[in-house]
């Protein structure tokens, strides 16, 4: 397909600009779904997002980390956590590493509410399910590239993806279907199984991440 016009984000005829418009539409749809789910659970979207974040981190998180992951201010995170604490959905405990700091953890009531609120597929998931396998793979690959770009630029915190994990060994097997290796579970896997948010993820340093990315993209 011939793309007319300069491909710069400022140029409204550029594909970059229109991809941004498309992503904004998806973000709006996902945001509306989140607000709807949260409302049914008697929460705000930010409160539900905190429960979702903590559900995947049983060790708990500091308030600053929660704010960074949700891209909200620290006062907003603090207020949200206070409200959730009053409702009995989260609890604070002293951090082993720093007795002055506290970690926020999900309570059993918070976990139960979260699993109720997260049940069922939304319209965006349903739309994704209609894509052809090739489209899904291309979209998945593009998402990994975009999210990596954002985290390496410091726009979002490091995500718990395979590409930034110490255990990830890209293209270490000759099998084209399962070329990668997870050293934690000592198993081969393919691109569709790359994790976006793995609980066993251990962050690697920037030099290791850059080297891993080179091997991953060059094959
Ligand atoms: S531990 Fe998780 S994130 Fe790390 S390589 Fe294995 S599957 Fe990927």
Tab-separated table of C-alpha atoms and ligand atoms in Angstrom:
chain	number	residue	atom	x	y	z
A	1	UNK	CA	0.000	0.000	0.000
A	2	UNK	CA	1.343	3.438	-0.962
A	3	UNK	CA	1.347	5.852	1.956
A	4	UNK	CA	1.115	9.501	0.958
A	5	UNK	CA	2.559	12.362	2.923
A	6	UNK	CA	5.476	12.637	5.322
A	7	UNK	CA	5.482	9.918	7.951
A	8	UNK	CA	5.962	12.140	10.982
A	9	UNK	CA	3.728	12.066	14.064
A	10	UNK	CA	2.849	15.757	13.520
A	11	UNK	CA	1.590	15.137	9.991
A	12	UNK	CA	-2.097	14.227	10.246
A	13	UNK	CA	-1.836	12.331	6.964
A	14	UNK	CA	0.983	10.151	8.237
A	15	UNK	CA	0.440	6.535	9.199
A	16	UNK	CA	2.163	7.249	12.533
A	17	UNK	CA	-0.503	9.823	13.368
A	18	UNK	CA	-3.334	7.507	12.387
A	19	UNK	CA	-1.878	4.617	14.388
A	20	UNK	CA	-1.866	6.998	17.355
A	21	UNK	CA	-5.529	7.819	16.676
A	22	UNK	CA	-6.344	4.116	16.513
A	23	UNK	CA	-4.535	3.395	19.759
A	24	UNK	CA	-6.400	6.282	21.414
A	25	UNK	CA	-9.730	4.719	20.343
A	26	UNK	CA	-8.662	1.360	21.805
A	27	UNK	CA	-7.500	3.028	25.021
A	28	UNK	CA	-10.884	4.804	25.277
A	29	UNK	CA	-12.749	1.506	24.781
A	30	UNK	CA	-10.585	-0.285	27.344
A	31	UNK	CA	-10.978	2.620	29.781
A	32	UNK	CA	-14.781	2.494	29.419
A	33	UNK	CA	-14.739	-1.270	30.033
A	34	UNK	CA	-12.604	-0.806	33.137
A	35	UNK	CA	-14.914	1.893	34.490
A	36	UNK	CA	-17.951	-0.325	33.865
A	37	UNK	CA	-16.383	-3.318	35.630
A	38	UNK	CA	-15.211	-1.157	38.515
A	39	UNK	CA	-18.645	0.435	38.948
A	40	UNK	CA	-20.318	-2.975	39.150
A	41	UNK	CA	-17.857	-3.862	41.930
A	42	UNK	CA	-18.524	-0.581	43.767
A	43	UNK	CA	-15.064	0.768	42.925
A	44	UNK	CA	-13.486	3.465	40.806
A	45	UNK	CA	-11.349	2.433	37.831
A	46	UNK	CA	-8.189	3.456	39.730
A	47	UNK	CA	-9.198	1.379	42.755
A	48	UNK	CA	-9.778	-1.650	40.517
A	49	UNK	CA	-6.434	-1.029	38.791
A	50	UNK	CA	-4.693	-1.102	42.203
A	51	UNK	CA	-6.349	-4.433	43.047
A	52	UNK	CA	-5.308	-5.827	39.639
A	53	UNK	CA	-1.725	-4.703	40.135
A	54	UNK	CA	-1.531	-6.212	43.638
A	55	UNK	CA	-3.216	-9.459	42.604
A	56	UNK	CA	-0.160	-10.318	40.523
A	57	UNK	CA	2.270	-9.298	43.286
A	58	UNK	CA	1.564	-11.251	46.486
A	59	UNK	CA	4.738	-9.824	48.057
A	60	UNK	CA	3.079	-6.380	47.983
A	61	UNK	CA	4.175	-3.057	46.516
A	62	UNK	CA	5.207	0.330	47.826
A	63	UNK	CA	2.911	3.308	47.215
A	64	UNK	CA	5.457	4.967	44.919
A	65	UNK	CA	5.716	1.839	42.776
A	66	UNK	CA	1.950	1.594	42.549
A	67	UNK	CA	1.774	5.231	41.419
A	68	UNK	CA	4.481	4.652	38.796
A	69	UNK	CA	2.827	1.529	37.407
A	70	UNK	CA	-0.580	3.166	37.145
A	71	UNK	CA	0.870	6.435	35.818
A	72	UNK	CA	-0.925	8.442	38.525
A	73	UNK	CA	0.444	10.928	41.038
A	74	UNK	CA	1.625	9.743	44.456
A	75	UNK	CA	-1.218	11.649	46.250
A	76	UNK	CA	-3.780	9.934	44.001
A	77	UNK	CA	-2.241	6.531	44.756
A	78	UNK	CA	-2.144	7.341	48.492
A	79	UNK	CA	-5.829	8.399	48.554
A	80	UNK	CA	-6.877	5.358	46.537
A	81	UNK	CA	-5.003	2.986	48.840
A	82	UNK	CA	-6.464	4.647	51.950
A	83	UNK	CA	-9.981	4.140	50.589
A	84	UNK	CA	-9.256	0.501	49.695
A	85	UNK	CA	-7.748	-0.038	53.136
A	86	UNK	CA	-10.863	1.394	54.813
A	87	UNK	CA	-12.993	-1.013	52.765
A	88	UNK	CA	-10.780	-3.937	53.829
A	89	UNK	CA	-9.520	-4.770	50.322
A	90	UNK	CA	-5.852	-3.987	50.965
A	91	UNK	CA	-3.612	-3.916	54.034
A	92	UNK	CA	-0.298	-2.239	54.765
A	93	UNK	CA	2.632	-3.981	56.408
A	94	UNK	CA	6.151	-2.886	57.190
A	95	UNK	CA	8.746	-3.639	54.534
A	96	UNK	CA	11.555	-6.006	55.600
A	97	UNK	CA	14.030	-3.950	53.588
A	98	UNK	CA	13.030	-0.576	54.985
A	99	UNK	CA	11.118	-0.457	58.303
A	100	UNK	CA	10.043	3.138	57.607
A	101	UNK	CA	8.375	2.126	54.344
A	102	UNK	CA	5.260	0.020	54.052
A	103	UNK	CA	4.110	-2.453	51.467
A	104	UNK	CA	0.516	-2.649	50.294
A	105	UNK	CA	-0.943	-6.129	49.913
A	106	UNK	CA	-4.234	-7.487	48.710
A	107	UNK	CA	-6.457	-8.986	51.441
A	108	UNK	CA	-8.587	-12.091	50.905
A	109	UNK	CA	-11.631	-9.821	50.495
A	110	UNK	CA	-9.737	-7.745	47.904
A	111	UNK	CA	-8.712	-10.867	45.986
A	112	UNK	CA	-12.298	-12.159	45.975
A	113	UNK	CA	-13.663	-8.817	44.742
A	114	UNK	CA	-10.946	-8.595	42.098
A	115	UNK	CA	-11.708	-12.022	40.700
A	116	UNK	CA	-15.425	-11.141	40.526
A	117	UNK	CA	-14.714	-7.825	38.795
A	118	UNK	CA	-12.278	-9.293	36.281
A	119	UNK	CA	-14.594	-12.092	35.137
A	120	UNK	CA	-15.792	-12.230	31.504
A	121	UNK	CA	-14.317	-10.914	28.289
A	122	UNK	CA	-14.805	-7.337	27.216
A	123	UNK	CA	-15.589	-6.018	23.751
A	124	UNK	CA	-11.910	-5.305	22.969
A	125	UNK	CA	-10.980	-8.924	23.745
A	126	UNK	CA	-13.863	-10.077	21.594
A	127	UNK	CA	-12.654	-7.887	18.729
A	128	UNK	CA	-9.115	-9.264	19.113
A	129	UNK	CA	-10.514	-12.803	18.942
A	130	UNK	CA	-11.900	-12.061	15.449
A	131	UNK	CA	-8.419	-11.348	14.015
A	132	UNK	CA	-6.732	-13.955	11.822
A	133	UNK	CA	-3.836	-15.817	13.456
A	134	UNK	CA	-1.296	-13.897	11.349
A	135	UNK	CA	-2.833	-10.563	12.377
A	136	UNK	CA	-2.737	-11.551	16.042
A	137	UNK	CA	0.927	-12.493	15.822
A	138	UNK	CA	1.827	-9.256	14.019
A	139	UNK	CA	-0.125	-7.209	16.580
A	140	UNK	CA	1.476	-9.077	19.484
A	141	UNK	CA	4.954	-8.478	18.068
A	142	UNK	CA	4.183	-4.789	17.495
A	143	UNK	CA	2.855	-4.446	21.062
A	144	UNK	CA	5.996	-5.993	22.540
A	145	UNK	CA	8.120	-3.600	20.474
A	146	UNK	CA	6.042	-0.571	21.473
A	147	UNK	CA	5.935	-1.443	25.177
A	148	UNK	CA	9.680	-2.103	25.183
A	149	UNK	CA	10.263	1.268	23.503
A	150	UNK	CA	8.173	3.034	26.157
A	151	UNK	CA	9.917	1.298	29.072
A	152	UNK	CA	13.403	1.886	27.701
A	153	UNK	CA	12.496	5.572	27.200
A	154	UNK	CA	11.375	5.728	30.845
A	155	UNK	CA	7.772	6.559	29.941
A	156	UNK	CA	6.527	3.486	31.824
A	157	UNK	CA	8.195	1.277	34.460
A	158	UNK	CA	9.926	-1.935	33.486
A	159	UNK	CA	7.277	-4.488	32.587
A	160	UNK	CA	7.481	-8.129	33.572
A	161	UNK	CA	7.969	-9.296	29.977
A	162	UNK	CA	10.256	-12.133	28.823
A	163	UNK	CA	12.376	-9.706	26.815
A	164	UNK	CA	13.529	-7.994	30.021
A	165	UNK	CA	13.930	-11.150	32.128
A	166	UNK	CA	17.184	-12.681	33.316
A	167	UNK	CA	15.837	-16.138	32.505
A	168	UNK	CA	15.044	-15.397	28.858
A	169	UNK	CA	17.307	-16.994	26.208
A	170	UNK	CA	16.036	-15.914	22.770
A	171	UNK	CA	16.684	-18.118	19.740
A	172	UNK	CA	18.638	-20.732	21.638
A	173	UNK	CA	16.942	-23.734	19.965
A	174	UNK	CA	16.965	-24.756	16.276
A	175	UNK	CA	13.207	-25.495	16.370
A	176	UNK	CA	11.547	-22.576	14.466
A	177	UNK	CA	8.268	-23.137	16.329
A	178	UNK	CA	9.834	-23.018	19.818
A	179	UNK	CA	13.165	-21.224	19.428
A	180	UNK	CA	13.298	-19.482	22.838
A	181	UNK	CA	14.199	-20.841	26.252
A	182	UNK	CA	13.084	-20.008	29.776
A	183	UNK	CA	15.939	-20.924	32.094
A	184	UNK	CA	13.651	-20.788	35.130
A	185	UNK	CA	11.482	-23.708	34.056
A	186	UNK	CA	14.113	-25.075	31.637
A	187	UNK	CA	11.695	-25.227	28.703
A	188	UNK	CA	11.562	-24.136	25.072
A	189	UNK	CA	8.763	-21.892	23.841
A	190	UNK	CA	7.690	-19.883	20.812
A	191	UNK	CA	6.776	-16.261	20.105
A	192	UNK	CA	3.044	-16.653	20.897
A	193	UNK	CA	3.987	-17.790	24.426
A	194	UNK	CA	6.133	-14.758	25.233
A	195	UNK	CA	4.872	-13.324	28.517
A	196	UNK	CA	3.611	-9.788	28.888
A	197	UNK	CA	3.298	-9.986	32.678
A	198	UNK	CA	5.056	-12.985	34.229
A	199	UNK	CA	5.011	-13.401	38.016
A	200	UNK	CA	8.351	-15.211	37.910
A	201	UNK	CA	10.063	-12.403	35.985
A	202	UNK	CA	13.440	-11.229	37.297
A	203	UNK	CA	14.620	-7.936	35.801
A	204	UNK	CA	17.870	-7.878	33.892
A	205	UNK	CA	20.159	-4.867	33.730
A	206	UNK	CA	20.055	-2.426	30.759
A	207	UNK	CA	23.112	-3.931	29.019
A	208	UNK	CA	21.677	-7.440	29.291
A	209	UNK	CA	18.286	-6.206	28.047
A	210	UNK	CA	19.859	-4.518	25.020
A	211	UNK	CA	21.852	-7.661	24.139
A	212	UNK	CA	18.768	-9.868	24.582
A	213	UNK	CA	16.716	-7.573	22.365
A	214	UNK	CA	19.360	-7.696	19.623
A	215	UNK	CA	19.363	-11.505	19.613
A	216	UNK	CA	15.560	-11.617	19.823
A	217	UNK	CA	15.008	-9.281	16.864
A	218	UNK	CA	17.852	-10.568	14.718
A	219	UNK	CA	16.921	-14.228	15.165
B	1	LIG	S1	10.525	-16.471	34.044
B	1	LIG	FE1	8.708	-15.687	32.979
B	1	LIG	S2	9.370	-13.751	32.074
B	1	LIG	FE2	11.216	-14.908	32.621
B	1	LIG	S3	11.758	-15.988	30.711
B	1	LIG	FE3	10.527	-17.392	31.997
B	1	LIG	S4	8.419	-17.082	31.239
B	1	LIG	FE4	9.609	-15.335	30.507
